[in-house]
Short mmCIF file of C-alpha atoms in Angstrom, two decimals:
data_model
loop_
_atom_site.label_atom_id
_atom_site.label_comp_id
_atom_site.label_asym_id
_atom_site.label_seq_id
_atom_site.Cartn_x
_atom_site.Cartn_y
_atom_site.Cartn_z
CA MET A 664 -23.12 -49.77 104.71
CA LEU A 665 -20.92 -49.86 101.59
CA ALA A 666 -23.91 -49.02 99.42
CA LEU A 667 -24.54 -46.06 101.69
CA LEU A 668 -21.02 -44.72 101.34
CA ARG A 669 -21.16 -45.29 97.60
CA ALA A 670 -24.41 -43.30 97.41
CA LEU A 671 -22.78 -40.44 99.33
CA TRP A 672 -19.82 -40.49 96.95
CA LEU A 673 -22.02 -40.55 93.86
CA ILE A 674 -24.05 -37.59 95.09
CA LEU A 675 -20.83 -35.74 95.84
CA LEU A 676 -19.70 -36.35 92.26
CA HIS A 677 -22.79 -34.45 91.11
CA THR A 678 -20.93 -31.28 92.13
CA PHE A 679 -19.17 -31.46 88.77
CA LYS A 680 -22.14 -32.44 86.62
CA LYS A 681 -23.72 -30.11 84.08
CA ARG A 682 -26.52 -27.95 85.49
CA VAL A 683 -30.00 -28.49 84.06
CA THR A 684 -31.24 -25.05 85.09
CA VAL A 685 -31.97 -22.56 82.31
CA GLN A 686 -31.32 -19.08 83.69
CA TYR A 687 -34.47 -17.80 82.07
CA PRO A 688 -34.52 -14.05 81.56
CA GLU A 689 -30.87 -14.00 80.43
CA GLN A 690 -30.87 -17.38 78.77
CA LYS A 691 -33.89 -18.23 76.63
CA PRO A 692 -34.99 -21.81 76.17
CA TYR A 693 -35.40 -23.24 72.65
CA VAL A 694 -38.92 -22.66 71.33
CA PRO A 695 -40.07 -24.84 68.42
CA PRO A 696 -41.43 -22.94 65.39
CA ARG A 697 -44.88 -24.46 65.85
CA TRP A 698 -45.09 -23.18 69.42
CA ARG A 699 -48.58 -22.03 70.32
CA GLY A 700 -47.98 -18.59 71.80
CA ARG A 701 -49.41 -15.09 71.38
CA ILE A 702 -52.15 -14.96 68.72
CA ILE A 703 -51.86 -12.55 65.80
CA LEU A 704 -53.92 -11.60 62.76
CA SER A 705 -51.89 -11.66 59.53
CA ARG A 706 -52.16 -9.84 56.22
CA ASP A 707 -52.12 -11.19 52.67
CA PRO A 708 -49.19 -10.49 50.28
CA ASP A 709 -50.95 -7.37 49.00
CA GLY A 710 -51.18 -5.90 52.48
CA GLY A 711 -54.90 -6.44 52.93
CA GLU A 712 -56.36 -8.12 55.97
CA ARG A 713 -56.70 -11.87 55.60
CA CYS A 714 -59.53 -12.17 58.09
CA VAL A 715 -62.94 -12.46 56.45
CA ALA A 716 -64.87 -12.33 59.74
CA CYS A 717 -66.42 -15.78 59.30
CA TYR A 718 -66.67 -16.32 63.09
CA LEU A 719 -65.25 -19.84 62.79
CA CYS A 720 -62.44 -19.07 65.27
CA ALA A 721 -64.90 -17.68 67.79
CA VAL A 722 -67.02 -20.81 67.40
CA ALA A 723 -64.06 -23.16 67.70
CA CYS A 724 -62.70 -21.43 70.79
CA PRO A 725 -63.39 -23.69 73.78
CA VAL A 726 -63.11 -20.88 76.33
CA ASP A 727 -64.95 -18.29 74.32
CA CYS A 728 -62.19 -15.71 74.45
CA ILE A 729 -62.54 -14.42 70.88
CA ALA A 730 -65.12 -11.73 70.07
CA LEU A 731 -65.46 -10.03 66.69
CA GLN A 732 -67.87 -8.02 64.59
CA ALA A 733 -68.14 -8.62 60.84
CA ALA A 734 -68.38 -5.78 58.32
CA GLU A 735 -68.25 -5.43 54.54
CA ASP A 736 -66.46 -2.79 52.52
CA GLU A 737 -67.73 -1.19 49.31
CA THR A 738 -66.14 -3.87 47.12
CA GLY A 739 -68.05 -6.64 48.90
CA ARG A 740 -65.02 -7.84 50.86
CA ARG A 741 -65.72 -8.97 54.39
CA TYR A 742 -63.51 -7.83 57.23
CA PRO A 743 -63.79 -7.65 61.04
CA ALA A 744 -64.87 -4.23 62.25
CA SER A 745 -63.54 -5.18 65.67
CA PHE A 746 -61.57 -8.20 66.83
CA ARG A 747 -60.91 -8.82 70.48
CA ILE A 748 -59.05 -11.67 72.20
CA ASN A 749 -59.06 -11.95 75.97
CA PHE A 750 -55.69 -13.53 76.72
CA SER A 751 -56.49 -13.96 80.38
CA ARG A 752 -58.94 -16.62 79.20
CA CYS A 753 -57.08 -17.99 76.21
CA ILE A 754 -55.65 -21.47 76.77
CA PHE A 755 -53.47 -21.39 73.64
CA CYS A 756 -55.02 -24.58 72.25
CA GLY A 757 -54.66 -23.43 68.63
CA TYR A 758 -58.19 -24.46 67.61
CA CYS A 759 -58.81 -20.99 66.19
CA GLU A 760 -55.81 -21.38 63.91
CA GLU A 761 -57.06 -24.79 62.77
CA ALA A 762 -60.56 -23.46 62.11
CA CYS A 763 -59.43 -20.42 60.15
CA PRO A 764 -60.14 -20.88 56.40
CA THR A 765 -57.93 -17.98 55.34
CA TYR A 766 -54.76 -18.45 57.47
CA ALA A 767 -55.58 -15.11 59.07
CA ILE A 768 -55.40 -16.05 62.73
CA GLN A 769 -52.07 -17.60 63.72
CA LEU A 770 -50.27 -18.55 66.92
CA THR A 771 -46.70 -17.32 67.25
CA THR A 772 -43.62 -18.29 69.27
CA ASP A 773 -43.93 -15.33 71.64
CA TYR A 774 -44.89 -16.32 75.18
CA GLU A 775 -43.73 -13.34 77.25
CA MET A 776 -47.09 -11.70 77.80
CA GLY A 777 -47.03 -11.00 81.54
CA GLU A 778 -49.01 -7.97 82.68
CA TYR A 779 -49.56 -6.30 86.02
CA ARG A 780 -53.15 -5.41 85.20
CA ARG A 781 -55.66 -7.98 84.06
CA ALA A 782 -57.37 -5.53 81.73
CA ASN A 783 -54.15 -5.19 79.74
CA LEU A 784 -54.51 -8.79 78.64
CA VAL A 785 -57.49 -7.94 76.45
CA TYR A 786 -56.00 -7.35 72.99
CA GLU A 787 -57.95 -5.28 70.48
CA LYS A 788 -57.71 -5.55 66.70
CA GLU A 789 -54.90 -2.99 66.44
CA ASP A 790 -52.86 -5.03 68.95
CA LEU A 791 -53.46 -8.26 67.07
CA LEU A 792 -53.04 -7.19 63.45
CA ILE A 793 -49.44 -7.46 62.22
CA SER A 794 -48.00 -6.02 59.02
CA GLY A 795 -46.65 -9.32 57.63
CA GLN A 796 -47.97 -12.65 56.45
CA GLY A 797 -46.92 -14.80 59.38
CA LYS A 798 -46.32 -18.49 58.86
CA TYR A 799 -47.95 -18.78 55.40
CA PRO A 800 -46.32 -16.40 52.92
CA GLY A 801 -47.80 -15.91 49.48
CA TYR A 802 -51.33 -16.96 50.30
CA ASN A 803 -54.20 -14.73 49.38
CA PHE A 804 -57.69 -16.07 50.05
CA TYR A 805 -59.58 -13.90 47.57
CA ARG A 806 -57.11 -14.72 44.77
CA VAL A 807 -57.95 -18.45 44.96
CA ALA A 808 -61.53 -18.38 46.22
CA GLY A 809 -64.54 -18.30 43.91
CA VAL A 810 -66.17 -15.45 45.77
CA GLU A 811 -67.05 -12.36 43.77
CA ILE A 812 -65.62 -9.10 45.05
CA GLY A 813 -65.04 -5.74 43.53
CA GLY A 814 -62.36 -5.96 40.79
CA LYS A 815 -62.66 -9.74 40.51
CA ALA A 816 -65.71 -11.35 38.97
CA LYS A 817 -66.67 -15.01 39.19
CA GLY A 818 -64.30 -17.33 37.31
CA GLU A 819 -61.36 -14.94 37.47
CA ALA A 820 -59.58 -16.55 40.40
CA GLU A 821 -56.44 -18.64 40.02
CA ASN A 822 -57.07 -22.10 38.56
CA GLU A 823 -60.75 -21.31 38.21
CA ARG A 824 -62.68 -21.95 35.00
CA PRO A 825 -65.28 -19.45 33.79
CA PRO A 826 -68.65 -20.26 35.29
CA VAL A 827 -70.90 -22.69 33.42
CA ASP A 828 -74.14 -21.29 32.03
CA VAL A 829 -76.51 -23.83 33.59
CA ARG A 830 -79.34 -22.69 31.37
CA GLY A 831 -77.41 -23.21 28.09
CA LEU A 832 -77.57 -26.39 25.99
CA LEU A 833 -73.86 -26.94 25.45
CA PRO A 834 -71.54 -27.99 28.23
CA MET B 706 -12.43 -12.77 132.18
CA SER B 707 -13.92 -9.57 133.54
CA THR B 708 -17.61 -8.77 133.50
CA LEU B 709 -17.08 -6.13 130.81
CA GLN B 710 -15.48 -8.69 128.53
CA TYR B 711 -18.47 -10.97 128.99
CA ILE B 712 -20.87 -8.15 128.22
CA ILE B 713 -19.08 -7.60 124.92
CA LEU B 714 -18.39 -11.25 124.12
CA ILE B 715 -21.82 -12.74 124.66
CA PRO B 716 -23.73 -10.48 122.23
CA ALA B 717 -20.85 -10.83 119.76
CA LEU B 718 -21.06 -14.62 119.94
CA ILE B 719 -24.84 -14.55 119.59
CA PHE B 720 -24.52 -12.21 116.61
CA VAL B 721 -21.97 -14.46 114.94
CA LEU B 722 -24.08 -17.56 115.58
CA MET B 723 -27.21 -15.86 114.26
CA SER B 724 -25.38 -14.90 111.07
CA VAL B 725 -23.95 -18.39 110.72
CA ALA B 726 -27.33 -20.04 111.28
CA SER B 727 -29.13 -17.81 108.80
CA GLY B 728 -26.24 -18.05 106.36
CA LEU B 729 -26.59 -21.81 106.56
CA ILE B 730 -30.07 -21.56 105.07
CA TRP B 731 -28.48 -20.17 101.93
CA VAL B 732 -25.55 -22.60 102.07
CA GLU B 733 -27.89 -25.56 102.42
CA ARG B 734 -30.17 -24.50 99.58
CA ARG B 735 -27.22 -23.79 97.33
CA LEU B 736 -25.46 -27.09 98.13
CA LEU B 737 -28.65 -29.11 97.73
CA GLY B 738 -29.12 -27.39 94.39
CA ILE B 739 -25.60 -28.26 93.32
CA TRP B 740 -26.02 -31.90 94.30
CA GLN B 741 -29.31 -32.10 92.45
CA ASP B 742 -27.77 -30.65 89.26
CA ARG B 743 -29.53 -27.33 89.82
CA LEU B 744 -28.15 -23.93 90.72
CA GLY B 745 -30.07 -23.06 93.86
CA PRO B 746 -31.00 -19.50 94.86
CA ASN B 747 -28.66 -17.17 92.94
CA ARG B 748 -30.80 -14.13 92.20
CA VAL B 749 -30.79 -11.91 95.31
CA GLY B 750 -27.42 -10.20 95.64
CA PRO B 751 -24.08 -11.71 94.61
CA PHE B 752 -24.45 -15.50 94.29
CA GLY B 753 -27.80 -15.14 96.03
CA VAL B 754 -26.34 -14.54 99.50
CA LEU B 755 -28.95 -11.90 100.24
CA GLN B 756 -31.62 -14.58 99.80
CA VAL B 757 -31.32 -15.00 103.56
CA LEU B 758 -32.27 -11.38 104.08
CA ALA B 759 -35.29 -11.79 101.85
CA ASP B 760 -36.31 -14.94 103.74
CA ILE B 761 -35.97 -13.19 107.09
CA LEU B 762 -37.98 -10.17 105.93
CA LYS B 763 -40.63 -12.52 104.65
CA VAL B 764 -40.87 -14.58 107.81
CA PHE B 765 -41.08 -11.42 109.95
CA THR B 766 -43.93 -9.96 107.93
CA LYS B 767 -45.97 -13.17 108.07
CA GLU B 768 -49.02 -13.30 110.27
CA ASP B 769 -48.04 -14.64 113.68
CA TRP B 770 -51.03 -16.84 114.24
CA VAL B 771 -51.87 -18.95 117.27
CA PRO B 772 -54.56 -21.54 116.61
CA PRO B 773 -57.58 -21.07 118.89
CA PHE B 774 -57.43 -24.71 120.01
CA ALA B 775 -53.77 -24.51 121.03
CA ASP B 776 -52.49 -24.39 124.60
CA LYS B 777 -51.35 -20.81 124.29
CA PRO B 778 -48.56 -20.32 126.88
CA VAL B 779 -46.90 -23.63 126.03
CA PHE B 780 -47.39 -23.04 122.33
CA ILE B 781 -45.52 -19.75 122.57
CA THR B 782 -42.76 -20.96 124.89
CA ALA B 783 -41.89 -24.09 122.91
CA PRO B 784 -39.97 -22.47 120.02
CA ALA B 785 -37.93 -20.39 122.44
CA ILE B 786 -36.72 -23.43 124.37
CA ILE B 787 -34.83 -25.00 121.50
CA VAL B 788 -33.05 -21.76 120.60
CA VAL B 789 -32.15 -21.00 124.22
CA THR B 790 -30.84 -24.47 125.07
CA VAL B 791 -28.65 -24.65 121.99
CA LEU B 792 -27.36 -21.10 122.45
CA ILE B 793 -26.47 -21.80 126.08
CA THR B 794 -24.50 -24.85 125.04
CA PHE B 795 -22.28 -22.71 122.83
CA ALA B 796 -20.94 -21.13 126.00
CA VAL B 797 -18.80 -24.19 126.73
CA VAL B 798 -17.49 -24.73 123.19
CA PRO B 799 -13.78 -23.85 123.01
CA PHE B 800 -13.37 -21.97 119.74
CA GLY B 801 -9.66 -21.39 120.26
CA PRO B 802 -6.91 -21.81 122.85
CA ARG B 803 -8.22 -18.78 124.72
CA ALA B 804 -11.52 -18.09 122.95
CA GLY B 805 -14.77 -19.42 124.35
CA LEU B 806 -17.10 -18.14 127.04
CA ALA B 807 -17.04 -20.63 129.92
CA ASP B 808 -14.21 -22.98 130.87
CA LEU B 809 -16.54 -25.40 132.62
CA ASN B 810 -14.95 -28.50 134.14
CA ILE B 811 -18.09 -30.50 133.29
CA GLY B 812 -18.45 -28.96 129.85
CA LEU B 813 -19.27 -32.24 128.13
CA LEU B 814 -21.96 -33.13 130.65
CA PHE B 815 -23.38 -29.64 130.27
CA PHE B 816 -23.60 -30.15 126.52
CA LEU B 817 -25.37 -33.50 126.93
CA ALA B 818 -27.79 -32.08 129.51
CA MET B 819 -28.68 -29.07 127.39
CA SER B 820 -29.18 -31.08 124.23
CA SER B 821 -31.54 -33.35 126.16
CA LEU B 822 -33.49 -30.31 127.33
CA GLY B 823 -33.96 -29.40 123.71
CA VAL B 824 -36.43 -32.24 123.30
CA TYR B 825 -38.90 -30.37 125.51
CA SER B 826 -39.24 -27.81 122.77
CA VAL B 827 -40.32 -30.36 120.20
CA ALA B 828 -42.43 -32.49 122.53
CA LEU B 829 -44.22 -29.45 124.00
CA ALA B 830 -44.75 -27.91 120.58
CA GLY B 831 -46.34 -31.15 119.42
CA TRP B 832 -48.51 -31.37 122.50
CA ALA B 833 -49.59 -27.73 122.67
CA SER B 834 -50.57 -27.59 119.01
CA ASP B 835 -53.45 -30.00 119.75
CA SER B 836 -53.32 -31.45 116.27
CA LYS B 837 -52.86 -35.09 115.41
CA TYR B 838 -49.88 -34.55 113.12
CA SER B 839 -48.12 -32.35 115.64
CA LEU B 840 -48.77 -34.82 118.42
CA LEU B 841 -47.39 -37.70 116.36
CA GLY B 842 -44.35 -35.59 115.55
CA GLY B 843 -43.83 -34.71 119.19
CA LEU B 844 -44.19 -38.36 120.24
CA ARG B 845 -41.68 -39.46 117.65
CA ALA B 846 -39.29 -36.73 118.70
CA SER B 847 -39.42 -37.79 122.36
CA ALA B 848 -38.94 -41.47 121.58
CA GLN B 849 -36.14 -40.73 119.15
CA MET B 850 -34.40 -38.44 121.60
CA ILE B 851 -34.60 -40.92 124.46
CA SER B 852 -33.21 -43.78 122.42
CA TYR B 853 -30.46 -41.78 120.73
CA GLU B 854 -29.51 -39.80 123.81
CA VAL B 855 -28.43 -43.01 125.56
CA PHE B 856 -25.67 -44.01 123.22
CA MET B 857 -24.79 -40.44 122.38
CA GLY B 858 -23.53 -40.09 125.93
CA LEU B 859 -21.99 -43.56 125.91
CA SER B 860 -20.11 -42.96 122.67
CA LEU B 861 -18.43 -39.93 124.23
CA MET B 862 -17.19 -41.82 127.27
CA GLY B 863 -14.28 -43.19 125.25
CA VAL B 864 -13.14 -39.64 124.56
CA VAL B 865 -13.54 -38.77 128.23
CA MET B 866 -11.47 -41.80 129.26
CA LEU B 867 -8.69 -40.87 126.83
CA ALA B 868 -8.56 -37.29 128.06
CA GLY B 869 -9.39 -38.08 131.68
CA SER B 870 -11.61 -35.04 131.90
CA PHE B 871 -15.05 -33.66 131.09
CA ASN B 872 -13.53 -30.27 130.35
CA LEU B 873 -13.76 -29.64 126.61
CA ARG B 874 -10.56 -27.57 126.59
CA THR B 875 -8.65 -30.43 128.26
CA ILE B 876 -10.15 -32.88 125.76
CA VAL B 877 -8.88 -30.76 122.87
CA LEU B 878 -5.43 -30.45 124.44
CA ALA B 879 -5.33 -34.23 124.99
CA GLN B 880 -5.49 -34.62 121.21
CA ARG B 881 -2.15 -32.86 120.68
CA HIS B 882 -0.43 -35.99 119.40
CA MET B 883 -3.31 -37.84 117.78
CA TRP B 884 -6.81 -36.69 116.96
CA ASN B 885 -9.48 -38.74 118.71
CA ILE B 886 -10.95 -39.78 115.39
CA VAL B 887 -8.18 -42.39 115.03
CA PRO B 888 -8.44 -44.26 118.36
CA GLN B 889 -12.14 -43.53 118.74
CA PHE B 890 -13.32 -44.05 115.17
CA LEU B 891 -16.32 -46.15 116.21
CA GLY B 892 -17.22 -43.58 118.85
CA PHE B 893 -16.98 -40.86 116.20
CA ILE B 894 -19.37 -42.67 113.85
CA ILE B 895 -21.83 -43.38 116.66
CA PHE B 896 -21.70 -39.81 117.92
CA MET B 897 -22.25 -38.49 114.41
CA ILE B 898 -25.32 -40.65 113.87
CA ALA B 899 -26.68 -39.72 117.28
CA GLY B 900 -25.95 -36.07 116.55
CA ILE B 901 -27.95 -36.17 113.33
CA ALA B 902 -30.83 -37.77 115.20
CA GLU B 903 -30.45 -35.19 117.96
CA THR B 904 -30.89 -32.27 115.55
CA HIS B 905 -33.74 -34.01 113.63
CA ARG B 906 -31.78 -33.70 110.42
CA LEU B 907 -32.48 -35.92 107.46
CA PRO B 908 -32.38 -38.89 107.27
CA PHE B 909 -33.58 -38.84 110.91
CA ASP B 910 -36.18 -36.10 110.50
CA LEU B 911 -39.06 -38.31 111.58
CA PRO B 912 -40.55 -35.71 113.95
CA GLU B 913 -41.29 -33.42 111.02
CA ALA B 914 -41.47 -35.92 108.13
CA GLU B 915 -43.09 -33.65 105.56
CA SER B 916 -44.33 -36.50 103.42
CA GLU B 917 -46.31 -38.22 106.17
CA LEU B 918 -46.91 -35.71 109.02
CA VAL B 919 -47.28 -32.49 106.99
CA ALA B 920 -44.60 -30.76 109.06
CA GLY B 921 -44.83 -32.82 112.23
CA PHE B 922 -44.40 -30.88 115.44
CA HIS B 923 -44.45 -27.47 113.74
CA SER B 924 -47.48 -28.01 111.49
CA GLU B 925 -49.45 -25.35 113.35
CA TYR B 926 -46.66 -22.78 113.62
CA SER B 927 -46.35 -19.73 111.43
CA GLY B 928 -44.32 -16.57 111.17
CA MET B 929 -41.29 -16.10 113.37
CA LYS B 930 -42.30 -18.89 115.77
CA PHE B 931 -41.82 -21.25 112.87
CA GLY B 932 -38.63 -19.36 112.07
CA MET B 933 -37.39 -20.02 115.62
CA PHE B 934 -37.65 -23.77 115.07
CA PHE B 935 -35.62 -23.39 111.93
CA LEU B 936 -33.10 -21.20 113.67
CA GLY B 937 -32.87 -23.81 116.43
CA GLU B 938 -32.32 -26.55 113.88
CA TYR B 939 -29.48 -24.67 112.20
CA PHE B 940 -27.98 -23.75 115.58
CA GLY B 941 -28.19 -27.46 116.38
CA ILE B 942 -26.32 -28.43 113.21
CA THR B 943 -23.63 -25.89 113.99
CA LEU B 944 -23.41 -27.11 117.57
CA ILE B 945 -23.12 -30.79 116.68
CA SER B 946 -20.52 -29.98 114.02
CA ALA B 947 -18.59 -27.86 116.51
CA MET B 948 -18.78 -30.64 119.10
CA MET B 949 -17.55 -33.25 116.60
CA THR B 950 -14.66 -30.92 115.77
CA THR B 951 -13.88 -30.39 119.42
CA LEU B 952 -14.17 -33.99 120.55
CA PHE B 953 -12.81 -35.94 117.61
CA LEU B 954 -10.96 -33.64 115.20
CA GLY B 955 -8.62 -31.82 117.51
CA GLY B 956 -10.72 -28.68 117.90
CA TRP B 957 -8.76 -25.57 117.01
CA MET B 958 -5.49 -27.42 116.42
CA GLY B 959 -3.87 -27.34 113.00
CA PRO B 960 -0.79 -25.99 111.25
CA VAL B 961 -0.13 -22.52 109.73
CA LEU B 962 -3.64 -21.01 109.95
CA PRO B 963 -4.83 -19.32 113.15
CA PRO B 964 -6.72 -21.64 115.55
CA ILE B 965 -10.13 -20.02 115.13
CA VAL B 966 -9.92 -20.48 111.34
CA TRP B 967 -9.10 -24.16 111.78
CA PHE B 968 -12.06 -24.56 114.08
CA ALA B 969 -14.38 -22.83 111.63
CA LEU B 970 -13.07 -24.86 108.69
CA LYS B 971 -13.54 -28.21 110.40
CA THR B 972 -17.00 -27.23 111.62
CA PHE B 973 -18.00 -26.08 108.17
CA ALA B 974 -16.79 -29.33 106.63
CA PHE B 975 -19.07 -31.25 109.00
CA ILE B 976 -21.99 -28.98 108.20
CA CYS B 977 -21.47 -29.66 104.50
CA PHE B 978 -21.37 -33.36 105.26
CA PHE B 979 -24.71 -33.06 107.08
CA ILE B 980 -26.18 -31.42 103.99
CA LEU B 981 -24.67 -34.14 101.79
CA LEU B 982 -26.39 -36.72 103.98
CA ARG B 983 -29.65 -34.88 103.48
CA ALA B 984 -29.13 -34.86 99.73
CA THR B 985 -28.40 -38.58 99.65
CA LEU B 986 -30.32 -40.65 102.15
CA PRO B 987 -34.03 -41.44 102.29
CA ARG B 988 -35.86 -41.36 105.60
CA PRO B 989 -36.05 -44.74 107.40
CA ARG B 990 -39.31 -46.09 108.70
CA TYR B 991 -40.03 -45.32 112.34
CA ASP B 992 -39.56 -48.89 113.65
CA GLN B 993 -36.38 -49.20 111.59
CA LEU B 994 -35.04 -46.10 113.28
CA MET B 995 -35.87 -47.45 116.73
CA SER B 996 -34.47 -50.92 116.18
CA PHE B 997 -31.35 -49.44 114.56
CA GLY B 998 -30.83 -47.30 117.64
CA TRP B 999 -31.44 -49.94 120.30
CA LYS B 1000 -30.23 -53.10 118.56
CA THR B 1001 -27.22 -51.83 116.60
CA MET B 1002 -25.96 -48.53 117.89
CA PHE B 1003 -26.49 -49.11 121.59
CA PRO B 1004 -24.56 -52.45 121.75
CA LEU B 1005 -21.86 -50.99 119.50
CA SER B 1006 -21.34 -48.04 121.82
CA LEU B 1007 -21.15 -50.42 124.80
CA VAL B 1008 -18.52 -52.51 122.98
CA ASN B 1009 -16.62 -49.33 122.16
CA LEU B 1010 -16.75 -48.30 125.81
CA LEU B 1011 -15.54 -51.70 127.04
CA VAL B 1012 -12.74 -52.06 124.49
CA THR B 1013 -11.46 -48.53 125.06
CA GLY B 1014 -11.55 -49.03 128.82
CA GLY B 1015 -9.78 -52.38 128.51
CA ILE B 1016 -7.01 -50.97 126.33
CA ILE B 1017 -6.48 -48.01 128.63
CA LEU B 1018 -6.26 -50.35 131.63
CA ALA B 1019 -3.87 -52.70 129.82
CA ALA B 1020 -1.64 -49.84 128.71
CA ARG B 1021 -1.36 -48.45 132.21
#
């Protein structure tokens, strides 16, 4: 009986406790910087697209929501002719970001993607591509990779030695 | 009172009670939220008061479905019974020195009779639904009502002896010098517990017991028929609170404020206490409920009756 009255009193005291409710649209909850939200495609410091259309993100995607088409420009640089992510399928697992060799595809802290029409959740390349570098500033894949593209021959990348002539005698 | 006055008063009272009962839905959700460190519904209108309106609109636009296996006439009548019996009982409640519909000289008996009739609603709903959960709920409701009805009446006999009348107005006036809660404290506690059981409120909500019987006697109900059960439940809370005010807390009596305000304040305090009980206590097991009723409350109410009678006789 006493325990009962005590319980009633303790519950009554909860009138003055702090509320745990977050009044969402007016009051945003804290989102950690590594939050896996809306997916974007970033650009390198020179403003070029980072994506080299290697299809690794599409392969890594467990729900198969990424579709792209590779193309090559006149300098031999690969880029996606089209890049489509179906966010009504995406589970925001971040595997695409992990698979990406060029830091092109990144997950951001934005989670407010509600739509009234399902078709609006399919994002095309122009919706995905942002103007900045995202989470990894200063990184340019072609500047460090040994791939040969127009304006940069083999051995001209950062920290790369000139190629060895395998048919020569001297090392 | 003239017939014209009745014609105006009765719809007015029903309107007020309807607003109170539906307002209670918001009050309850808000208070439960507060006691669970939440906020409760606060989006629709100022402080969320229009939530009630949204709920009503929703329940009216729901499909009003009668299961093909149900006993149709009984199934449809059952929700009406609870609302009607509780509403009729409000006729004898004295809201103020002159307010109130009927000045019945057996007002208290009328209240007890009508609240017993209310069990038909639940039992018939459980039976007519022809579903095992509903039937179990209905059975529980009948057993609970029978066992709690007994000492509900007995606990009030002390009040009747003190006032020497079954007339609720006389009972209130007999509390001029001392509210009944002081000499009849045991009776007050017993009546409160019986009242909670009578309205199937938590912790005595065994007839509906969401966690074991889905929704008990109203598992098969939808739309406004389901809404009627809810309305009946909130009417019941208001009625029991009003009766506790009338019988034990001096009804409309109080200083400074007008009588009707005092009555409303006391009733509202009891309603809040009911909600606090709901926020605090877990539901007892069914056999615990029964043995608590018959082995603890029933003897206690008999003792209360005997002691009160003895003291009154000795004082005479």
